[in-house]
XYZ file of C-alpha atoms in Angstrom:
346
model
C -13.635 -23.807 15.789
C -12.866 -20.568 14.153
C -11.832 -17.322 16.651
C -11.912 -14.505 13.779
C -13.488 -14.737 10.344
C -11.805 -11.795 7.791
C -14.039 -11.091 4.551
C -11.681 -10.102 1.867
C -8.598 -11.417 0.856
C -6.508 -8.205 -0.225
C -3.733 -6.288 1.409
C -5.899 -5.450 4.593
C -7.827 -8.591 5.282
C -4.487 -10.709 5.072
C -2.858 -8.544 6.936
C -5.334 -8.432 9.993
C -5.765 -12.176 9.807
C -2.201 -12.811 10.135
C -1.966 -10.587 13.111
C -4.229 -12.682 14.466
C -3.124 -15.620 13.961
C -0.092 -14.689 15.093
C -1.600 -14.219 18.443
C -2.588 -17.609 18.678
C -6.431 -17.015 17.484
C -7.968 -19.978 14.885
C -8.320 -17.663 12.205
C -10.085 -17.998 8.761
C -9.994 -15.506 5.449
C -12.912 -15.727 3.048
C -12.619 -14.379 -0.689
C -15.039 -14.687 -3.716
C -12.813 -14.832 -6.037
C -9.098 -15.760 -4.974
C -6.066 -14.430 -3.310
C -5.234 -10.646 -4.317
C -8.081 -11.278 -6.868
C -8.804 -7.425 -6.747
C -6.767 -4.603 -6.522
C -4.174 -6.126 -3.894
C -2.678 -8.202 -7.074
C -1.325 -5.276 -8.480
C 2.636 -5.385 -10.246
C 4.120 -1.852 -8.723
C 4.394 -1.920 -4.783
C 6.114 1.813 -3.975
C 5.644 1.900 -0.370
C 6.614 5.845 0.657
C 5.970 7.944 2.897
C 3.552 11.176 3.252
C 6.196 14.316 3.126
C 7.726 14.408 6.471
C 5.895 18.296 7.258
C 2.898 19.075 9.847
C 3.403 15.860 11.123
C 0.179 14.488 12.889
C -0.681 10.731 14.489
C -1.537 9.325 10.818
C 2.023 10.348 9.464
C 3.552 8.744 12.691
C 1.205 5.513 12.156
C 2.324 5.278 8.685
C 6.320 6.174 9.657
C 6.038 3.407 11.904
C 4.589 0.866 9.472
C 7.398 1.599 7.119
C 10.251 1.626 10.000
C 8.862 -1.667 10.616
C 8.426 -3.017 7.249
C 11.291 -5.172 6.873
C 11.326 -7.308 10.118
C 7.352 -7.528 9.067
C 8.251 -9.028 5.658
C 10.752 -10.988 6.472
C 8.912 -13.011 9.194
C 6.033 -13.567 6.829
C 9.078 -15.175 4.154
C 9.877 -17.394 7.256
C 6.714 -18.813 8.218
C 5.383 -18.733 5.171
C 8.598 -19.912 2.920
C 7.107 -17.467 0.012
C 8.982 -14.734 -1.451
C 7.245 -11.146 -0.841
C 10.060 -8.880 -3.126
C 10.285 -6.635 -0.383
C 13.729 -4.075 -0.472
C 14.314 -1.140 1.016
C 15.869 0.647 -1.504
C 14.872 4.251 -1.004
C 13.812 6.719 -3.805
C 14.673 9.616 -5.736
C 12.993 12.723 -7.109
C 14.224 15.302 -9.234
C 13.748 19.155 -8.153
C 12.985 21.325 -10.958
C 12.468 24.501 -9.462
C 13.959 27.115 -6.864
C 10.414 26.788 -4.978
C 10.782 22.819 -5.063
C 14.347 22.614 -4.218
C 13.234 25.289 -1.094
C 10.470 22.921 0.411
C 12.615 20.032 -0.536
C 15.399 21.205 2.139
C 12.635 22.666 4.260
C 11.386 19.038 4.361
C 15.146 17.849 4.885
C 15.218 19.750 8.351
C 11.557 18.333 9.041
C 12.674 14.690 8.462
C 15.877 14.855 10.713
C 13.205 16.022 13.133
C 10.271 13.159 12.511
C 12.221 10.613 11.412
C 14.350 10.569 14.783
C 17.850 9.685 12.298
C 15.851 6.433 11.373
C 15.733 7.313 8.057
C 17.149 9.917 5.392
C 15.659 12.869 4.029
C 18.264 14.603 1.883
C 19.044 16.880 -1.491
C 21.986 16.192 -3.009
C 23.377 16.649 -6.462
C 21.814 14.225 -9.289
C 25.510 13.515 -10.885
C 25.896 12.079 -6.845
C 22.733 9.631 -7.417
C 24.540 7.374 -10.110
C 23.275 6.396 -13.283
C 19.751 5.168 -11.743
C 18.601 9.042 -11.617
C 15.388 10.831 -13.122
C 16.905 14.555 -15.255
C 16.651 16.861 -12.691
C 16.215 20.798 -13.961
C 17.909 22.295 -10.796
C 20.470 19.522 -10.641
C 19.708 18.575 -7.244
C 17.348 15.586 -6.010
C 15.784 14.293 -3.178
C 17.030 11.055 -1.942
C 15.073 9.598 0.853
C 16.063 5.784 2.600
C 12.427 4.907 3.981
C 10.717 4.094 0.735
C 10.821 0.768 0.269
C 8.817 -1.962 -2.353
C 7.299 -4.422 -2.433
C 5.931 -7.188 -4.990
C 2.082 -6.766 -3.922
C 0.948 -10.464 -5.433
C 3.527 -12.460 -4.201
C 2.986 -10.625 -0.930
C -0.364 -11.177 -0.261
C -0.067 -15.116 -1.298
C 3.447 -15.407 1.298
C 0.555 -13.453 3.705
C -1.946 -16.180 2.993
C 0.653 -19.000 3.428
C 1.818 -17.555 6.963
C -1.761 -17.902 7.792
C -2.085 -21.528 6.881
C 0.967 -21.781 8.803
C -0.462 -20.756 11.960
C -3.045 -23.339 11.447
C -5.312 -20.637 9.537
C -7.784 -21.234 6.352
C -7.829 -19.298 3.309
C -11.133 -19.941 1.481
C -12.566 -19.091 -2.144
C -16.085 -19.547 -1.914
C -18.855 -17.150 -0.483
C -18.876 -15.278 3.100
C -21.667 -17.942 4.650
C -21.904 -19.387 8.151
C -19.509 -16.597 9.269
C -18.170 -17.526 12.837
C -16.197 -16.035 15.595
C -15.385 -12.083 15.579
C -16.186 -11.263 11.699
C -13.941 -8.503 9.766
C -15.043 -7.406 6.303
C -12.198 -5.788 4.156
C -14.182 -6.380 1.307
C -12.540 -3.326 -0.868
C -14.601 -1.186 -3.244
C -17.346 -3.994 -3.047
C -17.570 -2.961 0.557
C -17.706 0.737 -0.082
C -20.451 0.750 -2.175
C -21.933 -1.257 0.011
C -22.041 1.753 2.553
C -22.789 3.999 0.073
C -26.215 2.657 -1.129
C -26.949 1.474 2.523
C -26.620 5.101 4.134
C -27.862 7.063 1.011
C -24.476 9.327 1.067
C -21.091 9.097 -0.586
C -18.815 6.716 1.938
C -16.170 6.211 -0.732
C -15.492 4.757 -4.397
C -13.554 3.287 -6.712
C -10.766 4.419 -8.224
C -9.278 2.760 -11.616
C -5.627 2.578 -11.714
C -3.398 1.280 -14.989
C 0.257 0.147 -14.714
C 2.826 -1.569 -16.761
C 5.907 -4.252 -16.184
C 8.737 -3.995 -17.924
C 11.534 -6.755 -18.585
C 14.086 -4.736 -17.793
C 16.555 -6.116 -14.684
C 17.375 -3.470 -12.442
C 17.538 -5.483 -9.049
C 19.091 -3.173 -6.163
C 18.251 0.170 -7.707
C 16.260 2.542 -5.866
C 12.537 3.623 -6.334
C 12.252 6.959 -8.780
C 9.003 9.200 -9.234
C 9.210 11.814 -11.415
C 6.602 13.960 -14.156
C 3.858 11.899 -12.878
C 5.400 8.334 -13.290
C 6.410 6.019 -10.405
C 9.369 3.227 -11.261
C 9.513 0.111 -9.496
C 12.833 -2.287 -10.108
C 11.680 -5.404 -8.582
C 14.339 -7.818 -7.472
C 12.444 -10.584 -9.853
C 14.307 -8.757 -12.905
C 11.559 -6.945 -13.534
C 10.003 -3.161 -13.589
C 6.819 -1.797 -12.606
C 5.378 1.691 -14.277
C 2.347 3.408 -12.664
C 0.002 4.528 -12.486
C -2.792 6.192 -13.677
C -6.015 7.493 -11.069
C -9.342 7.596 -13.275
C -12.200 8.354 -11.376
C -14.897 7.646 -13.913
C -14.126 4.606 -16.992
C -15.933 2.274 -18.770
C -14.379 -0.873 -17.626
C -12.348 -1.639 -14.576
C -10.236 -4.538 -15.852
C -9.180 -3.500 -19.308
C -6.008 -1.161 -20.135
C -6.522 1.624 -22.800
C -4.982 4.312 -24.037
C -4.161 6.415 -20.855
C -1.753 3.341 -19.627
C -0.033 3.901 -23.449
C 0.257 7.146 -22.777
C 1.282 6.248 -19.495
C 4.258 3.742 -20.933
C 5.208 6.555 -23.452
C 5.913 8.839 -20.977
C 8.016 6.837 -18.653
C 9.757 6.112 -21.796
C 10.635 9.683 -22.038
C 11.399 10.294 -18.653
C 13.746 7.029 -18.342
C 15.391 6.467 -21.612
C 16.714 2.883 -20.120
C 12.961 1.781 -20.437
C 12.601 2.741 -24.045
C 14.445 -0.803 -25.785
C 12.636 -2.704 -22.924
C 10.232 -5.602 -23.401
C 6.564 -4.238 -21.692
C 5.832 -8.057 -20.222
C 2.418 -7.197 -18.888
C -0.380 -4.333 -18.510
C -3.072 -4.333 -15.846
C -5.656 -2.581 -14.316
C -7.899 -2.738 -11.340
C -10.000 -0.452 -8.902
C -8.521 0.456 -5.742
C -10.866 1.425 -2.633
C -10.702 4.907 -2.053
C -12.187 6.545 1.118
C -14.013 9.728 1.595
C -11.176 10.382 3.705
C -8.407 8.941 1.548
C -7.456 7.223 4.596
C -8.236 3.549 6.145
C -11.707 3.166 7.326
C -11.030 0.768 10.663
C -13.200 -0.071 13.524
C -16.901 -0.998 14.266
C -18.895 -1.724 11.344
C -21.521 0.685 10.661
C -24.050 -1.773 9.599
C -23.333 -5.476 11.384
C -23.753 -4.816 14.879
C -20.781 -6.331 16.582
C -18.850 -7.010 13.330
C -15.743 -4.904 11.781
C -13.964 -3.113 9.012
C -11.011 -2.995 7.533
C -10.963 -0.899 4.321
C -10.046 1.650 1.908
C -6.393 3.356 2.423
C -6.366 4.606 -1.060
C -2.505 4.394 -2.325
C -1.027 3.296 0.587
C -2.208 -0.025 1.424
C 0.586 -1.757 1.776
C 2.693 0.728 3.358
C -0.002 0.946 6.414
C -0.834 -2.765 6.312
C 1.676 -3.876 8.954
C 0.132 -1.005 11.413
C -3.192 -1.793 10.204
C -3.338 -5.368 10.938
C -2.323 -4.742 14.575
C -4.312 -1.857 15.636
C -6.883 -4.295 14.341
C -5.849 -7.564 16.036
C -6.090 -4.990 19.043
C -9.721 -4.125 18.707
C -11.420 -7.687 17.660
C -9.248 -9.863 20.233
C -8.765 -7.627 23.048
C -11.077 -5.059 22.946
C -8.380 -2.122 23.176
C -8.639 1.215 20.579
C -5.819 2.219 19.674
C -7.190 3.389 15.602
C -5.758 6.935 15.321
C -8.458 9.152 14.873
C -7.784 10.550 11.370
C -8.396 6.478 10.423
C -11.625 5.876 12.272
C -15.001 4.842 10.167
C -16.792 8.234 11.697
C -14.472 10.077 9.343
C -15.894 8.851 6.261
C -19.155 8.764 7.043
């Protein structure tokens, strides 16, 4: 007997299954092709937050998700006895001109507002940063304690184990003899398949190239700066991305924007230029019409559901995501914010 059927085994379909089985429901995941076989088995895991300014209910959704990260993770590394690499470990920024290191303290006064002293929003001097810090023009840098990371493989597989856990199946096969309450967070798959069904744009994919370096920087904070995000993951190892390519020939194969990519994170952190690059990948992430998550009724299975896109920021929403969903399919109660409903997209 199966209570809730989820379609899609990436950051949102795990997520909502495990808040369901959590709950106590019988709950099975169904994927093609495997476990974070699409764009959820990515290497670089930067979960931050939207700029604390004109705060609205998504930015609150998302602040909570965050806020709530760790006791989220570290329950799933219980019950699941798998490693996620979660940290939070903050990030820095580098300011590089008078009108960025104006909105930067604007946004410093914002956060002490929003984040309700639950998290920092600060400029301070780089030389203050230590030696983990992007060149800053101005000399000053943001340093903010909610971003946090995240090791998005091993997370989704610790996800999948706390399912089977909780009595829960993870299958590879085909979505046949669906039973229960059925969720489909089927990724870019799924978007198209709105797309050609309703003969207007719904959403797309989005290619996105990243690189992992061998370079051991456990405990140091997330950086972003000129473009490139840094990742220290606390396996001794570094993640580089990304790149956001909205037309390509090929979906799975690196080229010459992710060298271009490593070259310039190479300039911008000169620790990364003697360092091994261990891997390269690629994959196409779900993107919206709305850039946000598409959650709720599905527009074409009558009594079915969805759970997709959140373009970017996947894992950052998915512990928010997965309840408002459990919410919906098992007990009938709406709490989707409004900026995150399928209407928005469509």
């Amino acid at each position: 007997m199966v209570d809730v059927t989820v379609v899609g085994a990436g950051i949102y379909g795990l997520a909502t299954g495990w808040a369901c089985a959590r709950r106590g429901a019988r709950v099975r995941v169904i994927d093609r092709t495997g476990i974070a076989a699409g764009c959820s088995g990515g290497i670089v895991g930067m979960l931050s937050p939207h700029a604390p300014e004109r705060w609205n209910t998504i930015k609150e959704f998302q602040f909570q998700s965050l806020i709530g990260a760790e006791a989220y993770w570290r329950e799933i590394e219980t019950v699941s006895g798998l490693p996620t690499g979660y940290g939070r470990v903050g990030r820095l920024q580098p300011i590089n001109t008078g009108r960025a290191l104006a909105l930067a303290r604007e946004r410093a006064v914002n956060a002490a507002e929003f984040w309700r002293g639950k998290a920092v929003w600060e400029v301070i001097d780089a030389g203050a940063a230590g030696d983990w810090c992007p060149a800053s023009a101005s000399g000053q840098v943001i340093r903010e304690t909610l971003s946090a990371r995240v090791h998005p493989r091993r997370a989704c597989h610790a996800l999948a184990g706390a399912i089977r856990a909780k009595r829960g199946e993870v299958v590879i096969g085909n979505a046949e003899g669906l039973e229960g309450r059925v969720i489909w967070a089927t990724g870019v798959a799924g978007l198209q398949e709105l797309t050609s069904a309703l003969g207007r744009q719904v959403g797309n994919g989005v290619k996105g190239q990243a690189a992992l370096f061998g370079l051991d920087a456990r405990g140091a904070p997330l950086a972003s700066a000129d473009g490139v995000l840094v990742v220290p993951h606390d396996d001794g190892t570094l993640a580089v991305g990304s790149t956001s390519e909205r037309v390509y020939d090929s979906g799975d194969a690196t080229d010459g924007l992710l060298e271009e990519l490593i070259a310039q994170a190479c300039r911008v952190f000169p620790l990364l230029a003697g360092a091994p690059v261990i891997e390269r990948w690629a994959g196409v992430r779900p993107r919206a019409k709305s850039r946000a998550p598409m959650l709720g009724a599905h527009p074409l299975r009558e009594g079915q559901f969805i759970a997709n896109g959140g373009f970017k920021i996947g894992f950052g929403m998915a512990p928010g995501v997965g309840e408002v969903m459990a919410d919906l399919v098992l007990d009938g109660k709406d709490e989707i914010p409004e900026g995150f409903r399928v209407a928005a997209s469509l």
